[in-house]
Amino acid sequence: MIDVAIVGTGPVGAVAANLCGVHGLSAIAFEREHQVYDLPRAAVVYDDVQRILHGAGVLDAVLPTTSEMAGAEFLDASGKRIIGFDIPPGLRTANGYPPVLSINQPLLEQAIRSGLGSHPGVELRLGQEVVEFEQMPDHIELLVRDPASGATRRESARWLIGCDGATSGVRKLAAIAWRNLGYDCDWLVVDLELHRDVGLSQLCQQVCDADRPTTVLPLAGKLRRWEFQLKPGETVDEMQSHERVWSLLGRWLSPGDGVVLRAVVYRFHATIAETFRQRRLFLAGDAAHQTPPFQGQGLCTGIRDVGNLIWKLAMVRRGQATDNLLDSYTAERRPLAVAMVEHSTRTGQLIDAYAAMARGGAAPPVELQQYAYGGSQRLPDLAAGFLVPEGGDWVGRAVPQTRVLSPRGDGLLDDVVGPRWALVGRDDPRGLLGLEMRRLLEDLDVVAVTVPEPEGAMLGLLLAHQVVLVRPDRLVYGVAAATEVEALVRRLYEQFRSLDRVGLSRD
């Protein structure tokens, strides 16, 4: 019996499968289609997601398919900036990566899938779909069908992850409710490959035109995307016609400048599943949430899902934690996904509000303006779940990437620690622990590391706190002064075995 069955191997499912291999879990990823979908969809990956891809062992393969983004802005119809920001070339965030990379999704998917061959316990099965499943006390029974031949067979797995998109069959079979958060709007999405440089901006632009709000987005390489909001009465057929597409693009280029790869009307949605866990079943990516595209966070939110989940499955599989640890998946990821959906929805509403202002309406409310590119509204950090409550400002945030020393070797924190917990200090944190606590660290496979020359964000963190306990997903679990380190380690050890203490409910 395998550990994890994954349904759907778009980017989220493929990252989940790679993470299973990294964490020592056996997995089979089932995919109905035989080939990667050959048109771009998702547009960008953020720095924290690049960090997850590195942890999954696929970032090096992905990077050649990407381009660093130069910034983003809101414009009026004349092209004047309303608000925005520029990213200095070469900038790296505290995570250690460029703030945003534009992508070519088909190439990105192929690169992520290529990593699966390095994990002996992970298998990709193309042309296979999971059509039924039944949850047992200690596993899930799957009915798998070959759509071409109609042949079926049964498989068993300890857990099932549905990464099969917004129309998720896994979610529907589990009868998990799908909640609409109140944003539905039709847009024409046009993807184009340029034949030559026509001087287009390298920034993501939201053109708040009184006549028709429009998004203009540079993708990786020679790919560009336009999104045009439909007006009342406009039909799908007329908007997707060759003549209408090029009439809309005419503001930027002529037919000889590029070839249209796709011109499709989509309804942008803001939706979320009522729970991300049902016993041995989990939802991730668009199967768990749909996000309007205005922040480019749909794919990223899904990769964050599996970055949160897989290490927890591995700790339960190894017997280091009780099954209750898995309840923290919904408790942690669903509120952040809701926040992301709502943030993107507000950005879409702000585009409409600026367009209405251009038609003579009032200026958008100040609180709505905060959701613009470069605005003051930020996404929340993890505030509840498997962490030390009220543990300070750093708890629930990503630990900065930095160079460290450890008995395992020296190098960047993520490379030295790998798929493990880390106890981080300016001096060797093991010196603050007695023999019993050191043994607890070994039992939990926690790597103690030293930061001899902290800089930037890490310097600020270690000036405020002598020791930092970091989860495998690089979020800070807790912080401690020298006299509190043993209590912090003991709390982690006990929490793994008595997870009712964190107040998480089970489905």
Coordinates of C-alpha atoms in Angstrom, one line a residue:
M1 CA 0.0 0.0 0.0
I2 CA 1.3 3.4 -0.9
D3 CA 1.4 6.4 1.4
V4 CA -0.2 9.0 -0.7
A5 CA -2.4 9.0 -3.8
I6 CA -2.5 12.3 -5.7
V7 CA -5.3 13.0 -8.1
G8 CA -4.3 15.6 -10.7
T9 CA -0.7 16.5 -11.7
G10 CA -0.9 20.1 -12.7
P11 CA 1.8 22.1 -11.0
V12 CA 0.2 21.7 -7.5
G13 CA -0.1 17.9 -7.8
A14 CA 3.3 17.5 -9.3
V15 CA 4.9 19.6 -6.5
A16 CA 3.0 17.5 -4.0
A17 CA 4.5 14.3 -5.5
N18 CA 8.0 15.7 -5.5
L19 CA 7.6 16.8 -1.9
C20 CA 6.4 13.2 -1.0
G21 CA 9.7 11.9 -2.4
V22 CA 11.7 14.5 -0.5
H23 CA 10.0 13.6 2.7
G24 CA 10.3 9.8 2.2
L25 CA 6.7 9.1 1.4
S26 CA 5.7 6.7 -1.3
A27 CA 3.2 8.2 -3.8
I28 CA 1.3 7.6 -7.0
A29 CA 0.2 10.7 -9.0
F30 CA -2.8 9.9 -11.2
E31 CA -3.4 12.2 -14.2
R32 CA -6.3 11.7 -16.7
E33 CA -4.4 13.5 -19.6
H34 CA -1.3 12.1 -21.3
Q35 CA 0.3 15.5 -22.0
V36 CA 0.8 18.7 -20.1
Y37 CA -1.8 21.3 -21.2
D38 CA 0.0 23.2 -23.8
L39 CA -1.3 26.8 -23.2
P40 CA -0.3 29.2 -20.4
R41 CA -2.7 29.8 -17.5
A42 CA -1.0 30.8 -14.3
A43 CA 1.3 33.8 -14.7
V44 CA 3.7 34.2 -11.8
V45 CA 5.4 32.6 -8.8
Y46 CA 6.3 34.6 -5.7
D47 CA 9.4 34.3 -3.6
D48 CA 8.0 32.0 -0.9
V49 CA 6.7 29.7 -3.6
Q50 CA 10.2 29.6 -5.2
R51 CA 11.4 28.5 -1.8
I52 CA 9.0 25.6 -1.7
L53 CA 10.0 24.6 -5.2
H54 CA 13.6 24.6 -4.0
G55 CA 12.6 22.4 -1.1
A56 CA 10.9 20.1 -3.6
G57 CA 14.1 19.8 -5.6
V58 CA 12.7 21.3 -8.8
L59 CA 13.6 25.0 -8.7
D60 CA 16.8 24.7 -10.7
A61 CA 14.8 23.0 -13.5
V62 CA 12.0 25.6 -13.3
L63 CA 14.2 28.7 -13.4
P64 CA 15.1 28.6 -17.1
T65 CA 11.4 28.8 -17.9
T66 CA 10.9 32.1 -16.0
S67 CA 11.7 35.8 -16.1
E68 CA 12.1 38.2 -13.2
M69 CA 9.2 40.7 -13.1
A70 CA 10.0 44.4 -13.1
G71 CA 7.0 45.6 -11.0
A72 CA 3.3 46.3 -11.3
E73 CA 1.0 49.3 -11.5
F74 CA -2.5 50.7 -11.9
L75 CA -2.9 53.1 -14.8
D76 CA -5.6 55.4 -16.0
A77 CA -6.8 55.2 -19.6
S78 CA -4.1 57.7 -20.7
G79 CA -1.3 55.5 -19.3
K80 CA -0.6 57.6 -16.3
R81 CA 0.3 55.7 -13.2
I82 CA -2.2 55.9 -10.4
I83 CA -0.2 53.7 -8.0
G84 CA 2.4 51.0 -8.4
F85 CA 5.9 49.8 -7.6
D86 CA 9.1 48.9 -9.4
I87 CA 11.4 46.0 -8.5
P88 CA 15.1 46.8 -8.7
P89 CA 17.0 44.4 -10.9
G90 CA 18.7 41.7 -8.8
L91 CA 16.6 42.3 -5.7
R92 CA 16.3 39.3 -3.4
T93 CA 13.8 39.0 -0.5
A94 CA 14.4 37.6 3.0
N95 CA 13.3 34.2 1.5
G96 CA 16.4 34.5 -0.7
Y97 CA 14.7 34.8 -4.1
P98 CA 13.4 37.4 -6.6
P99 CA 10.1 38.9 -5.4
V100 CA 8.1 37.6 -8.4
L101 CA 8.9 35.5 -11.4
S102 CA 6.8 35.4 -14.5
I103 CA 6.3 31.9 -15.9
N104 CA 5.4 29.8 -18.9
Q105 CA 3.1 27.3 -17.3
P106 CA 3.5 24.4 -19.7
L107 CA 7.3 24.6 -19.5
L108 CA 7.0 25.0 -15.7
E109 CA 4.8 21.9 -15.4
Q110 CA 7.2 19.8 -17.5
A111 CA 10.1 20.9 -15.4
I112 CA 8.3 20.0 -12.2
R113 CA 7.3 16.6 -13.5
S114 CA 10.9 15.9 -14.6
G115 CA 11.8 15.9 -10.9
L116 CA 9.6 12.9 -10.2
G117 CA 12.2 10.5 -11.8
S118 CA 14.6 11.2 -8.9
H119 CA 12.3 9.7 -6.3
P120 CA 12.2 5.8 -6.4
G121 CA 9.0 5.7 -4.3
V122 CA 7.1 8.1 -6.5
E123 CA 5.2 7.1 -9.6
L124 CA 3.4 9.2 -12.3
R125 CA 0.6 7.4 -14.0
L126 CA -0.7 9.3 -17.1
G127 CA -4.0 8.4 -18.7
Q128 CA -5.5 7.3 -15.4
E129 CA -8.4 8.8 -13.4
V130 CA -9.7 8.1 -10.0
V131 CA -13.5 7.6 -10.3
E132 CA -14.5 6.3 -6.9
F133 CA -13.0 6.0 -3.5
E134 CA -14.0 4.7 -0.1
Q135 CA -12.5 5.7 3.2
M136 CA -11.5 2.9 5.6
P137 CA -10.3 3.3 9.2
D138 CA -6.6 3.0 8.2
H139 CA -6.6 3.7 4.4
I140 CA -8.5 4.7 1.3
E141 CA -9.6 2.3 -1.4
L142 CA -9.5 3.8 -4.9
L143 CA -11.1 2.7 -8.1
V144 CA -8.9 3.8 -11.0
R145 CA -10.1 3.8 -14.6
D146 CA -8.2 4.0 -17.9
P147 CA -10.5 6.4 -20.0
A148 CA -9.2 5.0 -23.3
S149 CA -10.0 1.3 -22.6
G150 CA -12.5 1.6 -19.8
A151 CA -10.5 -0.9 -17.8
T152 CA -10.5 -0.4 -14.0
R153 CA -8.5 -1.6 -11.1
R154 CA -8.2 -1.0 -7.4
E155 CA -5.5 0.8 -5.5
S156 CA -4.9 1.5 -1.8
A157 CA -3.4 4.5 -0.1
R158 CA -3.1 5.8 3.4
W159 CA -4.1 9.3 2.2
L160 CA -5.6 10.9 -0.8
I161 CA -4.9 14.5 -2.0
G162 CA -7.3 16.0 -4.6
C163 CA -5.3 18.4 -6.8
D164 CA -7.8 18.1 -9.7
G165 CA -8.9 21.6 -10.2
A166 CA -11.9 23.8 -9.6
T167 CA -14.3 21.2 -10.9
S168 CA -12.7 18.6 -8.6
G169 CA -14.2 15.2 -8.9
V170 CA -12.5 14.3 -5.5
R171 CA -14.3 17.2 -3.8
K172 CA -17.6 16.3 -5.4
L173 CA -17.3 12.6 -4.5
A174 CA -16.5 13.6 -0.9
A175 CA -19.6 15.9 -0.9
I176 CA -17.5 18.8 0.5
A177 CA -19.5 22.0 0.2
W178 CA -18.2 24.7 -2.2
R179 CA -18.8 28.3 -1.0
N180 CA -19.0 31.3 -3.2
L181 CA -17.3 34.4 -1.7
G182 CA -19.1 36.9 -3.9
Y183 CA -17.1 37.7 -7.0
D184 CA -18.1 36.5 -10.5
C185 CA -17.1 38.5 -13.6
D186 CA -16.5 37.6 -17.2
W187 CA -13.2 38.5 -18.9
L188 CA -11.7 37.7 -22.2
V189 CA -8.2 36.2 -21.7
V190 CA -5.8 36.6 -24.7
D191 CA -2.4 34.9 -24.7
L192 CA 0.0 35.9 -27.4
E193 CA 3.5 35.1 -28.5
L194 CA 5.4 38.1 -29.9
H195 CA 7.3 37.8 -33.2
R196 CA 9.4 40.9 -32.3
D197 CA 10.0 43.5 -29.6
V198 CA 7.3 46.2 -29.9
G199 CA 8.3 48.1 -26.8
L200 CA 5.6 46.7 -24.4
S201 CA 6.1 47.5 -20.7
Q202 CA 7.8 44.8 -18.5
L203 CA 5.4 45.7 -15.7
C204 CA 2.1 44.0 -14.9
Q205 CA -0.5 46.7 -15.6
Q206 CA -4.1 47.2 -14.6
V207 CA -5.5 49.7 -17.0
C208 CA -8.5 51.3 -15.2
D209 CA -10.2 52.4 -18.4
A210 CA -13.6 54.0 -18.1
D211 CA -14.7 52.1 -21.3
R212 CA -13.2 48.7 -20.5
P213 CA -10.9 47.7 -17.6
T214 CA -7.9 45.7 -19.0
T215 CA -5.0 43.8 -17.6
V216 CA -1.7 43.7 -19.5
L217 CA 0.8 41.1 -18.3
P218 CA 4.3 40.1 -19.4
L219 CA 4.8 36.3 -19.1
A220 CA 8.1 34.5 -19.5
G221 CA 10.0 34.9 -22.7
K222 CA 8.0 36.3 -25.6
L223 CA 4.6 35.5 -24.1
R224 CA 2.2 38.3 -23.2
R225 CA -1.3 38.3 -21.8
W226 CA -4.2 40.7 -22.0
E227 CA -7.5 40.4 -20.0
F228 CA -10.4 42.4 -21.1
Q229 CA -13.5 42.8 -18.9
L230 CA -16.8 42.1 -20.8
K231 CA -19.5 44.7 -20.9
P232 CA -23.2 43.9 -20.4
G233 CA -24.7 42.3 -23.4
E234 CA -21.4 41.1 -25.0
T235 CA -21.4 37.4 -25.9
V236 CA -18.7 34.8 -25.7
D237 CA -18.8 34.2 -29.5
E238 CA -18.4 37.8 -30.5
M239 CA -15.6 38.4 -27.9
Q240 CA -13.6 35.4 -29.0
S241 CA -13.8 36.2 -32.7
H242 CA -10.6 37.0 -34.5
E243 CA -11.8 40.4 -35.5
R244 CA -12.8 41.5 -32.0
V245 CA -9.6 40.1 -30.4
W246 CA -7.4 42.1 -32.7
S247 CA -9.5 45.2 -32.4
L248 CA -9.0 45.1 -28.7
L249 CA -5.2 44.4 -29.1
G250 CA -4.9 47.2 -31.6
R251 CA -4.0 49.7 -28.8
W252 CA -0.8 47.8 -28.2
L253 CA 0.2 46.0 -31.4
S254 CA -0.8 44.9 -34.9
P255 CA -1.5 41.3 -36.3
G256 CA 2.0 41.1 -37.7
D257 CA 3.6 41.6 -34.3
G258 CA 2.6 38.2 -32.8
V259 CA 0.4 35.2 -32.9
V260 CA -2.6 34.6 -30.7
L261 CA -2.3 31.4 -28.8
R262 CA -5.6 31.6 -26.9
A263 CA -8.6 33.9 -26.8
V264 CA -11.2 32.5 -24.3
V265 CA -13.8 34.1 -22.1
Y266 CA -13.5 33.0 -18.5
R267 CA -15.7 33.7 -15.5
F268 CA -13.4 34.7 -12.7
H269 CA -14.6 33.3 -9.4
A270 CA -13.9 33.6 -5.7
T271 CA -14.8 30.3 -4.1
I272 CA -13.6 28.1 -1.3
A273 CA -14.2 24.6 0.1
E274 CA -15.8 24.4 3.5
T275 CA -13.0 22.1 4.7
F276 CA -9.7 21.0 3.3
R277 CA -9.7 17.7 5.1
Q278 CA -12.2 14.9 5.4
R279 CA -10.6 12.1 7.4
R280 CA -7.9 10.6 5.1
L281 CA -8.8 12.9 2.2
F282 CA -7.3 16.4 1.5
L283 CA -7.9 19.1 -1.0
A284 CA -5.3 21.4 -2.5
G285 CA -5.0 24.1 -5.1
D286 CA -8.1 25.0 -7.2
A287 CA -9.9 21.9 -5.8
A288 CA -9.8 23.8 -2.5
H289 CA -10.1 27.4 -3.6
Q290 CA -10.5 29.6 -6.7
T291 CA -8.9 33.0 -6.7
P292 CA -9.6 36.0 -9.1
P293 CA -6.3 36.5 -11.0
F294 CA -5.6 40.1 -10.1
Q295 CA -2.8 39.2 -7.7
G296 CA -1.5 36.2 -9.6
Q297 CA -1.9 34.0 -6.6
G298 CA -4.0 31.1 -7.7
L299 CA -1.2 28.7 -8.5
C300 CA 0.9 30.0 -5.6
T301 CA -1.8 29.5 -3.0
G302 CA -2.1 25.8 -4.2
I303 CA 1.7 25.2 -3.9
R304 CA 1.6 26.7 -0.4
D305 CA -1.2 24.2 0.4
V306 CA 1.0 21.2 -0.4
G307 CA 4.1 22.8 1.2
N308 CA 2.0 22.9 4.4
L309 CA 0.6 19.4 4.2
I310 CA 3.3 17.0 3.0
W311 CA 5.7 17.3 5.9
K312 CA 2.8 16.7 8.3
L313 CA 1.9 13.5 6.5
A314 CA 5.5 12.4 6.8
M315 CA 5.7 13.0 10.5
V316 CA 2.5 11.0 11.1
R317 CA 3.8 8.2 8.8
R318 CA 7.0 8.0 10.8
G319 CA 5.2 7.9 14.1
Q320 CA 6.6 11.2 15.3
A321 CA 3.2 12.8 15.6
T322 CA -0.4 11.7 16.1
D323 CA -3.0 11.8 13.3
N324 CA -4.4 15.0 14.9
L325 CA -1.5 16.9 13.5
L326 CA -3.3 16.7 10.1
D327 CA -6.2 18.7 11.5
S328 CA -3.9 21.7 11.4
Y329 CA -4.0 21.6 7.6
T330 CA -7.5 23.1 7.3
A331 CA -6.9 25.2 10.4
E332 CA -3.8 26.8 8.9
R333 CA -4.4 26.9 5.2
R334 CA -8.1 27.7 4.9
P335 CA -8.0 31.1 6.7
L336 CA -5.0 32.1 4.6
A337 CA -6.7 31.0 1.4
V338 CA -9.8 32.9 2.3
A339 CA -7.6 36.0 2.9
M340 CA -5.9 35.5 -0.4
V341 CA -9.2 35.1 -2.3
E342 CA -10.6 38.2 -0.5
H343 CA -7.5 40.2 -1.2
S344 CA -7.6 39.4 -4.9
T345 CA -11.4 40.2 -5.0
R346 CA -10.7 43.6 -3.5
T347 CA -8.1 44.3 -6.1
G348 CA -10.7 43.5 -8.8
Q349 CA -13.2 45.7 -7.1
L350 CA -10.6 48.5 -7.0
I351 CA -10.0 48.2 -10.8
D352 CA -13.7 48.7 -11.3
A353 CA -13.9 51.6 -8.9
Y354 CA -11.1 53.5 -10.6
A355 CA -12.8 52.9 -14.0
A356 CA -16.0 54.2 -12.5
M357 CA -14.1 57.3 -11.2
A358 CA -12.9 57.9 -14.8
R359 CA -16.6 57.9 -15.8
G360 CA -17.3 60.7 -13.3
G361 CA -17.9 58.7 -10.2
A362 CA -16.4 59.2 -6.7
A363 CA -12.8 58.2 -5.9
P364 CA -12.5 54.7 -4.4
P365 CA -12.7 54.5 -0.6
V366 CA -9.3 54.8 1.1
E367 CA -9.7 51.3 2.6
L368 CA -10.2 49.8 -0.9
Q369 CA -7.2 51.7 -2.4
Q370 CA -5.0 49.8 0.0
Y371 CA -5.5 46.7 -2.2
A372 CA -3.7 48.3 -5.2
Y373 CA -0.3 47.2 -6.4
G374 CA 2.0 49.0 -4.0
G375 CA -0.8 49.6 -1.6
S376 CA -0.5 49.2 2.2
Q377 CA -2.7 46.1 2.6
R378 CA -0.6 43.0 3.2
L379 CA -1.6 39.3 3.5
P380 CA -1.7 37.9 7.0
D381 CA 0.9 35.6 8.5
L382 CA -0.1 32.3 10.0
A383 CA -1.8 33.1 13.2
A384 CA -3.4 29.9 14.4
G385 CA -2.6 26.2 14.1
F386 CA 0.5 24.2 14.9
L387 CA 2.6 26.9 16.5
V388 CA 3.2 28.7 19.8
P389 CA 0.2 31.0 20.3
E390 CA 1.1 34.5 21.3
G391 CA 4.7 33.7 20.7
G392 CA 5.6 37.1 19.3
D393 CA 5.6 38.9 16.0
W394 CA 7.9 36.3 14.2
V395 CA 5.7 33.3 15.0
G396 CA 3.9 32.1 11.8
R397 CA 6.3 34.0 9.5
A398 CA 8.9 32.6 7.2
V399 CA 12.3 32.4 8.8
P400 CA 14.8 34.4 6.7
Q401 CA 17.2 32.5 4.5
T402 CA 20.8 32.8 5.7
R403 CA 24.1 31.0 5.9
V404 CA 24.4 28.6 8.8
L405 CA 26.9 26.2 10.5
S406 CA 25.8 22.8 11.8
P407 CA 27.2 19.3 12.4
R408 CA 25.5 18.3 9.1
G409 CA 27.6 20.9 7.2
D410 CA 27.7 24.6 6.4
G411 CA 25.7 26.5 3.8
L412 CA 22.3 28.1 3.3
L413 CA 19.7 27.2 6.0
D414 CA 17.4 25.4 3.6
D415 CA 20.1 23.3 2.1
V416 CA 21.7 22.3 5.5
V417 CA 18.4 21.5 7.2
G418 CA 16.5 19.9 4.3
P419 CA 13.0 18.5 5.0
R420 CA 13.4 18.8 8.8
W421 CA 12.8 21.1 11.8
A422 CA 15.5 23.5 12.7
L423 CA 16.6 25.0 16.0
V424 CA 18.4 28.2 15.1
G425 CA 20.6 30.4 17.3
R426 CA 23.4 32.9 17.0
D427 CA 25.4 30.5 19.1
D428 CA 25.0 26.7 19.1
P429 CA 21.5 26.2 20.6
R430 CA 22.5 22.7 21.8
G431 CA 24.6 24.3 24.5
L432 CA 21.4 25.6 26.1
L433 CA 19.9 22.0 26.4
G434 CA 20.4 19.2 28.8
L435 CA 21.0 15.6 27.7
E436 CA 17.3 14.8 27.8
M437 CA 16.3 17.7 25.6
R438 CA 19.1 16.8 23.1
R439 CA 17.6 13.3 22.8
L440 CA 14.2 14.8 22.2
L441 CA 15.7 16.8 19.3
E442 CA 17.2 13.6 17.9
D443 CA 13.8 11.8 18.2
L444 CA 12.1 14.6 16.2
D445 CA 15.0 14.9 13.7
V446 CA 15.5 18.6 14.6
V447 CA 18.7 20.1 13.2
A448 CA 20.5 22.6 15.4
V449 CA 22.2 25.3 13.4
T450 CA 24.2 28.4 14.2
V451 CA 24.1 31.8 12.4
P452 CA 27.6 33.2 13.1
E453 CA 27.1 36.4 11.1
P454 CA 23.4 37.2 10.9
E455 CA 22.4 40.0 8.5
G456 CA 19.3 41.8 7.4
A457 CA 16.0 40.2 8.6
M458 CA 17.8 37.3 10.3
L459 CA 19.9 39.8 12.4
G460 CA 16.7 41.5 13.5
L461 CA 15.1 38.1 14.4
L462 CA 18.1 36.9 16.5
L463 CA 18.5 40.3 18.2
A464 CA 14.9 40.0 19.4
H465 CA 15.1 36.2 20.2
Q466 CA 18.1 34.1 21.1
V467 CA 16.7 30.8 19.7
V468 CA 14.1 30.2 17.0
L469 CA 12.4 26.8 16.4
V470 CA 11.5 26.5 12.7
R471 CA 9.0 24.1 11.0
P472 CA 9.9 22.0 7.9
D473 CA 7.9 24.5 5.8
R474 CA 10.3 27.3 7.2
L475 CA 7.6 29.0 9.2
V476 CA 8.6 30.0 12.7
Y477 CA 7.0 27.6 15.3
G478 CA 8.2 29.5 18.4
V479 CA 11.0 31.7 19.8
A480 CA 12.8 31.6 23.1
A481 CA 15.3 33.3 25.3
A482 CA 18.2 31.2 26.6
T483 CA 16.4 30.2 29.7
E484 CA 13.2 29.2 27.8
V485 CA 14.7 26.9 25.1
E486 CA 14.2 23.6 27.0
A487 CA 10.6 24.5 27.7
L488 CA 10.1 25.3 24.0
V489 CA 11.5 22.0 22.9
R490 CA 9.5 20.1 25.4
R491 CA 6.3 21.9 24.3
L492 CA 6.9 20.7 20.8
Y493 CA 7.6 17.2 21.8
E494 CA 4.4 17.0 23.9
Q495 CA 2.3 18.8 21.4
F496 CA 3.1 16.2 18.8
R497 CA 1.6 13.6 21.1
S498 CA -1.3 15.5 22.5
L499 CA -2.5 17.7 19.8
D500 CA -5.8 18.4 21.5
R501 CA -3.8 21.1 23.3
V502 CA -3.8 23.4 20.2
G503 CA -7.6 23.3 20.0
L504 CA -7.9 21.8 16.5
S505 CA -11.1 20.1 15.6
R506 CA -11.3 17.0 13.4
D507 CA -13.7 16.4 10.6

